[in-house]
Coordinates of C-alpha atoms in Angstrom, one line a residue:
Chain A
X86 CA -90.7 -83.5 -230.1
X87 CA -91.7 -86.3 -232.5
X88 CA -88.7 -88.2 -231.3
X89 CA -90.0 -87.9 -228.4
X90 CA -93.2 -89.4 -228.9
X91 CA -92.6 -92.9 -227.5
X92 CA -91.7 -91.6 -224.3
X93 CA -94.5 -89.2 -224.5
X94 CA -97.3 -91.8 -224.6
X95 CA -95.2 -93.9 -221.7
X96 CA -95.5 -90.7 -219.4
X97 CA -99.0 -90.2 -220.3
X98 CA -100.5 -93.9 -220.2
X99 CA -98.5 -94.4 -217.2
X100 CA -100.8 -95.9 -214.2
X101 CA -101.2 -96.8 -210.5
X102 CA -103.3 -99.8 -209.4
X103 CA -104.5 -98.8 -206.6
X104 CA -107.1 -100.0 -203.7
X105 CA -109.6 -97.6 -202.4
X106 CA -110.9 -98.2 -198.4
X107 CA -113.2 -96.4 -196.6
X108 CA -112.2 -95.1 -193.5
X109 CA -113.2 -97.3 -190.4
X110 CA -114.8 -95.0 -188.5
X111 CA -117.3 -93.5 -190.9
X112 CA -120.4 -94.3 -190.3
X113 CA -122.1 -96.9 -193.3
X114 CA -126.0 -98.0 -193.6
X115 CA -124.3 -101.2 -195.6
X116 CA -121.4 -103.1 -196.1
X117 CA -118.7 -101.1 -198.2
X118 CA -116.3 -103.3 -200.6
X119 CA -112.9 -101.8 -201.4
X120 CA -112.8 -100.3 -205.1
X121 CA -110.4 -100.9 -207.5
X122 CA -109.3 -98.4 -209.8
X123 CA -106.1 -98.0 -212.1
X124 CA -105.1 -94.4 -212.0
X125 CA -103.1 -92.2 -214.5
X126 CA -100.0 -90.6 -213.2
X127 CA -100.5 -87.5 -215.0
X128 CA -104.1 -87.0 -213.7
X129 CA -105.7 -85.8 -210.2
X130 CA -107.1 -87.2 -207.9
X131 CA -110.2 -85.6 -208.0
X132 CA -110.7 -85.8 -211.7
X133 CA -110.3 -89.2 -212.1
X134 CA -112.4 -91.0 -208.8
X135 CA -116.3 -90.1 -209.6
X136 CA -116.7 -94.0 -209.4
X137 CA -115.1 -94.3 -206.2
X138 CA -117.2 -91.4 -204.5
X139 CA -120.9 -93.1 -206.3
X140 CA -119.5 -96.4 -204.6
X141 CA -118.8 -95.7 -201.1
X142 CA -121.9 -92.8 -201.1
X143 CA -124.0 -95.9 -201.3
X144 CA -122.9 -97.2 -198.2
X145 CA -123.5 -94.2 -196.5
X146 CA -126.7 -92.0 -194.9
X147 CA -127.8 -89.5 -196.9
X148 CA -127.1 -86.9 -194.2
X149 CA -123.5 -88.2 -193.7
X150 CA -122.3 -87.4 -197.6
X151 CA -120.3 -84.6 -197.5
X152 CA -116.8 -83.2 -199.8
X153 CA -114.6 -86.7 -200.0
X154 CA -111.1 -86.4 -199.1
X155 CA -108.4 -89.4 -199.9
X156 CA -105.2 -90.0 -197.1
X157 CA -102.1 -92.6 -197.2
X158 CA -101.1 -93.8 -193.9
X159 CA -102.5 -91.1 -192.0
X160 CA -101.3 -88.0 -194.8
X161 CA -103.8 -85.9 -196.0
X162 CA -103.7 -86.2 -200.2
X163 CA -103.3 -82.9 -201.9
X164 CA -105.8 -83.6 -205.0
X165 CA -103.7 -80.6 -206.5
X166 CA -100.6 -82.5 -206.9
X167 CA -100.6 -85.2 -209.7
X168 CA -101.6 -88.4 -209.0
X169 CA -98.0 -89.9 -209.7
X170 CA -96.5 -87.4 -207.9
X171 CA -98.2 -88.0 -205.0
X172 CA -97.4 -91.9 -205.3
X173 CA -93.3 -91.3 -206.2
X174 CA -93.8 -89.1 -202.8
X175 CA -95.3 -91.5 -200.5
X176 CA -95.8 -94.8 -201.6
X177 CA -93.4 -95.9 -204.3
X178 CA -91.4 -98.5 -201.9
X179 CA -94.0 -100.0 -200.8
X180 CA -95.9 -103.1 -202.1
X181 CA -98.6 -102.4 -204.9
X182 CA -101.4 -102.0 -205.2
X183 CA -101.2 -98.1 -203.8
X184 CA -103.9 -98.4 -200.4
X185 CA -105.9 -95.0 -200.2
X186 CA -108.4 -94.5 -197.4
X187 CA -111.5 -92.7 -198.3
X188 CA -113.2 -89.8 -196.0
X189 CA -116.1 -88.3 -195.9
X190 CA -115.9 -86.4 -192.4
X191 CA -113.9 -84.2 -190.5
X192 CA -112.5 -82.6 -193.5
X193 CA -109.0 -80.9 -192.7
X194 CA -108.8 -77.8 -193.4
X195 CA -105.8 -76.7 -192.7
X196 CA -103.7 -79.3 -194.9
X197 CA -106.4 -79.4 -198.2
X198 CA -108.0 -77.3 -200.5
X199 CA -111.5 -77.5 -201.4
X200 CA -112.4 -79.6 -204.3
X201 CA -115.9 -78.1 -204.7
X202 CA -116.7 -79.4 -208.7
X203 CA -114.6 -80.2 -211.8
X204 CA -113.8 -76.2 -212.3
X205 CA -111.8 -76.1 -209.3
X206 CA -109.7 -79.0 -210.8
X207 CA -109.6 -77.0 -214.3
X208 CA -108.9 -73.7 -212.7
X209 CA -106.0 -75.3 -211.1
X210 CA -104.4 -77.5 -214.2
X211 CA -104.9 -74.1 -216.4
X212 CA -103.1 -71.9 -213.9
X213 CA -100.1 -74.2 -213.5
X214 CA -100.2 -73.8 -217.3
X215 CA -100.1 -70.5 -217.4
X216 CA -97.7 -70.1 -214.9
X217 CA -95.3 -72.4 -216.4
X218 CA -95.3 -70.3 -220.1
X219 CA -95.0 -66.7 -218.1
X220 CA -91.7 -68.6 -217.5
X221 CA -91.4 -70.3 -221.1
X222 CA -92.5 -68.0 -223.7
X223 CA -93.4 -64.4 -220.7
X224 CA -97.0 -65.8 -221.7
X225 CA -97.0 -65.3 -225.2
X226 CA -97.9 -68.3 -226.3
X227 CA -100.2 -69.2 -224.1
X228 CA -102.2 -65.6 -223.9
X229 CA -102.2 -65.6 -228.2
X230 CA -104.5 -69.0 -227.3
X231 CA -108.2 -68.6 -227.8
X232 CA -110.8 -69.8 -225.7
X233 CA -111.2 -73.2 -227.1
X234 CA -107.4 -74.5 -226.9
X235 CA -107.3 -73.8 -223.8
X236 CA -110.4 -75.5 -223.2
X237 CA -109.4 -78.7 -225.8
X238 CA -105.8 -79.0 -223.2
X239 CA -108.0 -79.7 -220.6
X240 CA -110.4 -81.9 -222.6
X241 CA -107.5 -83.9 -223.6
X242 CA -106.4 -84.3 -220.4
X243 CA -109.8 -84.8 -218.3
X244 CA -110.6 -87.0 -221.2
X245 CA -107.3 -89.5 -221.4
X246 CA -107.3 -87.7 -225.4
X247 CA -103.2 -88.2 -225.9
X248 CA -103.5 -86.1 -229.7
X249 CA -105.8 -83.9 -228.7
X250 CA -104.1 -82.7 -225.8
X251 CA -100.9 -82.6 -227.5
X252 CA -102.6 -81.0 -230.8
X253 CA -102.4 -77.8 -228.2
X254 CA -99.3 -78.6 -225.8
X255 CA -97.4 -78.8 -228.7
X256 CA -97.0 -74.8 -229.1
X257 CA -96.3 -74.6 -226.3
X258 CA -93.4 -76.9 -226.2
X259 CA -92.0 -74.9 -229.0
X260 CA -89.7 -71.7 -229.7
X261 CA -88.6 -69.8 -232.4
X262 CA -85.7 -71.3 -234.3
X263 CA -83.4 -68.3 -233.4
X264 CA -83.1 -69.0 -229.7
X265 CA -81.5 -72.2 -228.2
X266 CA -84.3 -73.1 -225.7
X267 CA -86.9 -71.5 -224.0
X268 CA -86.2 -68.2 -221.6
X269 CA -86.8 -70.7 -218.4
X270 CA -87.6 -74.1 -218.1
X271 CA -90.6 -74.9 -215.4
X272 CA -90.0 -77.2 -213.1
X273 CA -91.0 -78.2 -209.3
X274 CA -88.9 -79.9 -206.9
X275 CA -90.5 -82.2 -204.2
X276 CA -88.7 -83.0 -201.3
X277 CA -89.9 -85.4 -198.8
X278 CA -88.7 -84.1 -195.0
X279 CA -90.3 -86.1 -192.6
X280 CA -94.0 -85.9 -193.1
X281 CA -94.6 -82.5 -194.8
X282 CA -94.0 -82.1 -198.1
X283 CA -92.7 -78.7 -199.8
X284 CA -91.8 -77.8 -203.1
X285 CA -89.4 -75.6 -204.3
X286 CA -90.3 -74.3 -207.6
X287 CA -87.2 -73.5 -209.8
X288 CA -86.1 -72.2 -213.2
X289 CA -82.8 -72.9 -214.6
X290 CA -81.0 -70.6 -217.3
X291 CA -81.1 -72.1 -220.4
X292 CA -78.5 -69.8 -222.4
X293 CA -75.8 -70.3 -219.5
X294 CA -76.5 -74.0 -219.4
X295 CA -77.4 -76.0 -216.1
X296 CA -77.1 -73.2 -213.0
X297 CA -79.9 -73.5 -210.5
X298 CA -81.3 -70.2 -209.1
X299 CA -79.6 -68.8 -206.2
X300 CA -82.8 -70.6 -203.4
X301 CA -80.6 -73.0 -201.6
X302 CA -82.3 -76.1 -201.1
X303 CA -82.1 -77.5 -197.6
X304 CA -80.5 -80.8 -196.7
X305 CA -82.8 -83.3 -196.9
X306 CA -83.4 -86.6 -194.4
X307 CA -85.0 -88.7 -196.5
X308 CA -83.4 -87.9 -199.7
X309 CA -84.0 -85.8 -202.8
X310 CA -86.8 -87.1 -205.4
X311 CA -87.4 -84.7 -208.2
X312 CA -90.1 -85.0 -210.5
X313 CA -90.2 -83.4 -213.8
X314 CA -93.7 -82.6 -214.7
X315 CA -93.0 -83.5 -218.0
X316 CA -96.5 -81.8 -219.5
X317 CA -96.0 -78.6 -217.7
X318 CA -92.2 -78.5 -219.6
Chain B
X278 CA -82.9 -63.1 -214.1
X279 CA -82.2 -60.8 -216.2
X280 CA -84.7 -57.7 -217.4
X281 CA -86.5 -57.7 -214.2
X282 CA -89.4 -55.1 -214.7
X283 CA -90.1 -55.8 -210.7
X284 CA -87.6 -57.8 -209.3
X285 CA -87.5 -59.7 -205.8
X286 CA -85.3 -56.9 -204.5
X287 CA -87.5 -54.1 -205.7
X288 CA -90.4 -56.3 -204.4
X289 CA -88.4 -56.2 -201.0
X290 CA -87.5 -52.5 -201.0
X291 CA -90.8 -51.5 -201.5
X292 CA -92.4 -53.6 -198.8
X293 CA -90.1 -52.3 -196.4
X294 CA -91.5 -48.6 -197.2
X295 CA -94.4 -49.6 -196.9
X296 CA -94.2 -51.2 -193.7
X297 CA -92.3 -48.3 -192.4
X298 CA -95.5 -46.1 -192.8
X299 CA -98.0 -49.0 -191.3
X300 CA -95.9 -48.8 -188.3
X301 CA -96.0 -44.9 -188.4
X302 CA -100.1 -44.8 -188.4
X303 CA -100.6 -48.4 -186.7
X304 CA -101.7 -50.3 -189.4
X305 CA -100.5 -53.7 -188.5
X306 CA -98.6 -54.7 -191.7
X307 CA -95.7 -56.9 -190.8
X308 CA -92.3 -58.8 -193.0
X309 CA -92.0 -62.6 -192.2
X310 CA -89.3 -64.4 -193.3
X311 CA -89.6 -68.2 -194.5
X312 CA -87.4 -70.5 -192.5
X313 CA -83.9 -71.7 -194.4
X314 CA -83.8 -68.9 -196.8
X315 CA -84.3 -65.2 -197.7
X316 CA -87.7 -65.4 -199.1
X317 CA -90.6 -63.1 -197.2
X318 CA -93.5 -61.9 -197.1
X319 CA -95.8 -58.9 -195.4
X320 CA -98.9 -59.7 -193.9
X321 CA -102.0 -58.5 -192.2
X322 CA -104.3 -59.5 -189.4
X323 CA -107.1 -57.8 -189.0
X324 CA -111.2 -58.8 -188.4
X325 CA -114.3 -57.3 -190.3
X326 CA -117.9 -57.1 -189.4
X327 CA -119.8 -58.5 -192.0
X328 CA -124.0 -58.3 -191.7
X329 CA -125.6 -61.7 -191.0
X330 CA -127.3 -64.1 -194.0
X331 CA -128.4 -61.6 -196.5
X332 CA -129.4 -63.3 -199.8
X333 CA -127.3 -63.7 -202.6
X334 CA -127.8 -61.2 -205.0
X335 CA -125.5 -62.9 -207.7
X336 CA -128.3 -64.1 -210.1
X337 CA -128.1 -67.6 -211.8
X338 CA -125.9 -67.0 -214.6
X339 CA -125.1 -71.0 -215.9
X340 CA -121.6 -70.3 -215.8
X341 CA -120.9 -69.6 -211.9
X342 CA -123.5 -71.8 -211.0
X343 CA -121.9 -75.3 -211.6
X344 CA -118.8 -73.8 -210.4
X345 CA -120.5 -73.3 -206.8
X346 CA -119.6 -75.7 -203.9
X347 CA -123.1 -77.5 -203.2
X348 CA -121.9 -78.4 -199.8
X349 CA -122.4 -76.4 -196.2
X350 CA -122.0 -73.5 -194.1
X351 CA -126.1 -72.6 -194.7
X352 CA -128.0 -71.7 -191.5
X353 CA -131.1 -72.8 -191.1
X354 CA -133.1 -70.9 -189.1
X355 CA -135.1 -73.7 -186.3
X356 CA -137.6 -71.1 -185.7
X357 CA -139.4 -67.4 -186.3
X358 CA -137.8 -66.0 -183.6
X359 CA -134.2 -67.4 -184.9
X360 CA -134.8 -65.8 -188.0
X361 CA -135.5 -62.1 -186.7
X362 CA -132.3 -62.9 -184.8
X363 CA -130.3 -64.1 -187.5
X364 CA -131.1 -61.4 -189.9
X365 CA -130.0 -58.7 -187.8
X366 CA -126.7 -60.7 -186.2
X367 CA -123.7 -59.4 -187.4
X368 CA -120.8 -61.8 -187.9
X369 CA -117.2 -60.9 -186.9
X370 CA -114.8 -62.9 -189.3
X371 CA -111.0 -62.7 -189.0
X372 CA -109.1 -62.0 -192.1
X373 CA -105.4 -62.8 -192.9
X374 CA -103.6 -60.9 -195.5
X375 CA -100.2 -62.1 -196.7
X376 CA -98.4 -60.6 -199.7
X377 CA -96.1 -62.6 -201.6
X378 CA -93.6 -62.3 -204.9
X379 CA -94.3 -64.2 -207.5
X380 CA -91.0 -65.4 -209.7
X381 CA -92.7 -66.4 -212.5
X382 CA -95.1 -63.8 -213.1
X383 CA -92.4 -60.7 -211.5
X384 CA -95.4 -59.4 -209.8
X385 CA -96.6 -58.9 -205.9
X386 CA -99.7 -61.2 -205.3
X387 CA -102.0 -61.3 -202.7
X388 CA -102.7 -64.2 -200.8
X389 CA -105.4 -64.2 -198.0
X390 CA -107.6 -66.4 -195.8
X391 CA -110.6 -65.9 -193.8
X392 CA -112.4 -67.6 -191.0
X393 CA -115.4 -67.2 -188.0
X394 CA -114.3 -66.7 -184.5
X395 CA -114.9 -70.1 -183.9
X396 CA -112.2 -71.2 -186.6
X397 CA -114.2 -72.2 -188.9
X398 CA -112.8 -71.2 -192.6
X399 CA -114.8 -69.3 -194.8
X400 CA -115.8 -71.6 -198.0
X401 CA -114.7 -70.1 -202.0
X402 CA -118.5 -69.0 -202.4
X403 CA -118.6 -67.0 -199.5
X404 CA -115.6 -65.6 -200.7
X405 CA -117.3 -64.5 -204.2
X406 CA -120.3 -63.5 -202.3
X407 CA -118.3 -61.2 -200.1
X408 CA -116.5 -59.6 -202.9
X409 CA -117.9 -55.6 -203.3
X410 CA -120.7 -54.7 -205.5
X411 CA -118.4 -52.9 -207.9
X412 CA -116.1 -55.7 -209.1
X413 CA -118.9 -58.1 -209.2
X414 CA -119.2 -58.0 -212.8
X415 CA -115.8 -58.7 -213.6
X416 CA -116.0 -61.3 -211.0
X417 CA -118.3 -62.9 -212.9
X418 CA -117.2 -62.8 -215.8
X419 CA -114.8 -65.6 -214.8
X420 CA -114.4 -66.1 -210.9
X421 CA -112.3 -69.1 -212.0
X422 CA -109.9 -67.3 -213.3
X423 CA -110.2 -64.5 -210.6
X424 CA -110.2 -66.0 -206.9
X425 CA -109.7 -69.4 -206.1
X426 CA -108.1 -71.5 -204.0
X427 CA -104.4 -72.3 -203.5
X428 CA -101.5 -73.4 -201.7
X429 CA -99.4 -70.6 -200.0
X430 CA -95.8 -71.1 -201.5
X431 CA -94.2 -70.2 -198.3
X432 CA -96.8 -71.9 -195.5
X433 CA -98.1 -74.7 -197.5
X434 CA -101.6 -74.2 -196.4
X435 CA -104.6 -73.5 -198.1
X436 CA -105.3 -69.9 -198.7
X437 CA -107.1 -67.5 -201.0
X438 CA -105.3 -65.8 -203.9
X439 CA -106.2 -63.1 -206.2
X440 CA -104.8 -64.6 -210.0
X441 CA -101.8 -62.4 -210.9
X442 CA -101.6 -63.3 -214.5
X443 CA -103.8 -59.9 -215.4
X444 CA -101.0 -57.4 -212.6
X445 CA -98.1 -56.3 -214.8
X446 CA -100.6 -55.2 -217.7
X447 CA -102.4 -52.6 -215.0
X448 CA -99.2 -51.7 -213.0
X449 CA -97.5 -50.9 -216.5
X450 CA -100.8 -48.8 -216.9
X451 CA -100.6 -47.3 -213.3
X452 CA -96.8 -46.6 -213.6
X453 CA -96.7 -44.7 -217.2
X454 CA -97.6 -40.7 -215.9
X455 CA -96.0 -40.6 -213.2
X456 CA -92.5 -42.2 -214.3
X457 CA -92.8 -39.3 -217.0
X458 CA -93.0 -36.6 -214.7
X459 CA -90.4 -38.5 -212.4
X460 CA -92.8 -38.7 -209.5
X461 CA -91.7 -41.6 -207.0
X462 CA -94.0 -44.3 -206.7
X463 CA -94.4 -47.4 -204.0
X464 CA -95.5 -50.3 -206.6
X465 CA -96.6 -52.0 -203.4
X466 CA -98.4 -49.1 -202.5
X467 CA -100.1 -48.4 -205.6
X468 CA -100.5 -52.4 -206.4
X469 CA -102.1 -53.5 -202.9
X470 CA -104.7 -50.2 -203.0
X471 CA -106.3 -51.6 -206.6
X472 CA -106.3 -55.3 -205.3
X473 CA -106.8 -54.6 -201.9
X474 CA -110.5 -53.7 -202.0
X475 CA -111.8 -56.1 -204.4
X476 CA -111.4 -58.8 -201.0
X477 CA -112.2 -56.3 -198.3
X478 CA -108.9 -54.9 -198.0
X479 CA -108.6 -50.8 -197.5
X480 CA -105.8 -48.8 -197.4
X481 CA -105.6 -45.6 -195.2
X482 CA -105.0 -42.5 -198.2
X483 CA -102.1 -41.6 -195.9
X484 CA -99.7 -44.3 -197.3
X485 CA -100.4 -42.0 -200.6
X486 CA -99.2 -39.2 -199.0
X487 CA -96.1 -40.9 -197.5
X488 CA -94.9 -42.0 -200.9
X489 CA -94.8 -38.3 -202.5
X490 CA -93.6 -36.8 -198.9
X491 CA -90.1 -38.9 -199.9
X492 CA -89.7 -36.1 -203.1

């Protein structure tokens, strides 16, 4: 992995300019400027935009703030899914900087999930996680963890803290010198099919070599974009 | 994979026996199949009754408090008379139950949502206030870690889940005595009537019954 570093920091200082708007029709006591914001790929969306919300509250009644929700050209953002993710996905040919519309009505339901405080945002990040070294290590690693590195990964990433982050990730990047690789490699496909998104997630055999599982992945009309989630592997 | 404790077939198998016996005693469990491939699931419709705004009795421990939306669903009361009313209304909420397999984890988990008659979705703290008396503690002891939030691999939609990360330790547990006396046992069966409950979930005793009639 120390080879590695280079690319390591590139994948985690990576960044989106981007142009926050609030939505037309909400309705503002004063005039609300767009917000500028540069955001990390490997970050979400909810984690990273407390400056946006404080910004376009202002222009609001106090009776009309409510849970703020971000969309792209009319698509709903899962704050869930990684903020460079969700660019690759939607925006990445067109022109920068990324345009996000702000809500703060008519929340919908049926396409987010609740962002209710910071935990939700940790509770997710730690379960992807977890759910990535039941495949790596069956959750060894990760379980033999105490308390506070699983807390000081999440510092590290709520925190933009590259070393401390990786002081933890590390381990879990690792397996014992006896065994070529790890049981499974984590990884997520996205595939973009009109204007749903779904993912596929997928494991491939590391003792057989390349072999993806027997899920047949549809034919795609817009193409096939894969990300690697390069911290959760 | 290899060394499948609980594979997807197993996972399959065993929610076909199952439903067999819902459909014996009426209890509504049904397979769906995802669209394009071989994946599935069972699920559940069914509404509960739950008795109109009684307070909280969850205390103020530091811990689930910041974790607790701020936002909505309150109902304040305009009047005396609304409040006699309100305390005594009674307020039917539709429930979804969907249980799905989990590759990673090799285990069943259960994924659910819940809403008003009038659609509109229960919120996570309703959820952790709903949740019986008897797992409250454990609740507690880390609701993040316990019930949140997710998106249904299958549908793509927000839904409930119940974390699976603690399952194959207490279905190891569960499955010890009677694999030694070579007693047949429905994982699903055994699985859904421990997690079942602890989100308002019951299961008839006869699906207990069905299992050992098999011998």
């Amino acid at each position: 992995m120390t080879d590695d570093k280079d690319v390591l920091r590139d994948v985690w200082f990576g960044r989106i300019p981007t142009c926050f708007t609030l939505y037309q029709d909400e309705i503002t006591e004063r005039e609300a400027e767009p917000y500028y914001l540069l955001l990390p790929r490997v970050s979400y969306l909810t984690l990273v935009t407390d400056k946006v919300k404080k910004h376009f509250q202002k222009a609001l009644r106090q009776e009309d703030v409510s849970e703020i929700w971000f969309e792209y050209e009319g698509t709903p953002l899962k704050w869930h899914y990684p903020i460079g993710l969700l660019f690759d996905l939607l925006a990445s040919s067109s022109a920068l900087p990324w345009n996000i519309t702000v809500h703060f009505k008519s929340f919908p339901e049926k396409d987010l999930l609740h962002c209710p405080s910071k935990d939700a945002v940790e509770a997710h990040f730690m379960s992807c996680m977890k759910e990535a070294d039941a495949l790596k290590h069956k959750s060894q690693v990760i379980n033999e963890m105490q308390k506070k590195d699983h807390k000081q990964l999440w510092m590290g990433l709520q925190n933009d803290r590259f070393d401390q982050f990786w002081a933890i990730n590390r381990k879990l990047m690792e397996y014992p010198p006896e065994e070529n690789g790890f049981r499974y490699i984590p990884f997520r496909i996205y595939q973009k099919l009109g204007l749903s998104t779904l993912y596929y997630p997928g494991t491939m055999q590391t003792k057989v070599g390349l072999e993806l599982r027997e899920r047949d992945l549809p034919a795609s009309e817009s193409g096939l974009c894969s990300t690697f989630q390069h911290y959760e592997s | 994979m290899e060394d499948e404790f609980f594979g997807e077939k197993c996972f399959q198998y065993y929610c076909a026996e199952f439903i067999k016996h819902s459909q014996q005693i009426g209890d509504g469990w049904e397979w769906k199949t995802a669209k394009d491939c071989s994946d599935g699931y069972m699920c559940k419709t069914e509404f509960q009754i739950k008795n109109g705004t009684t307070p909280s009795h969850l205390g103020t421990p530091a811990s689930v408090h910041t974790g607790f939306p701020t936002e909505e669903n309150l109902e304040l009361p305009v009047d005396d008379s609304e409040v006699m009313e309100s305390a005594a209304a009674s307020k039917v909420i539709k429930y979804e139950y969907h249980v799905l397999y989990s590759c990673s984890y090799q285990v069943p988990v259960l994924y659910f949502r819940a809403s008003f008659l009038d659609g509109k979705p229960l919120s996570l703290t309703d959820i952790w206030e709903g949740v019986h008396e008897c797992y409250k503690t454990r609740l507690l002891q880390g609701p993040w870690d316990t019930i949140t939030q997710q998106e249904h691999p299958i549908l793509g939609q927000p839904f409930f889940v119940l974390h699976p990360c603690k399952t194959n330790e207490f279905m190891t547990a569960v499955l010890k005595h009677p694999q030694k006396i070579n007693r047949n046992v429905n994982y699903i069966t055994s699985w859904l009537s421990i997690m079942g409950p602890v989100v308002g979930l019951n299961l008839p005793l006869s699906y207990a019954k069905a299992t050992s009639q098999d011998e």
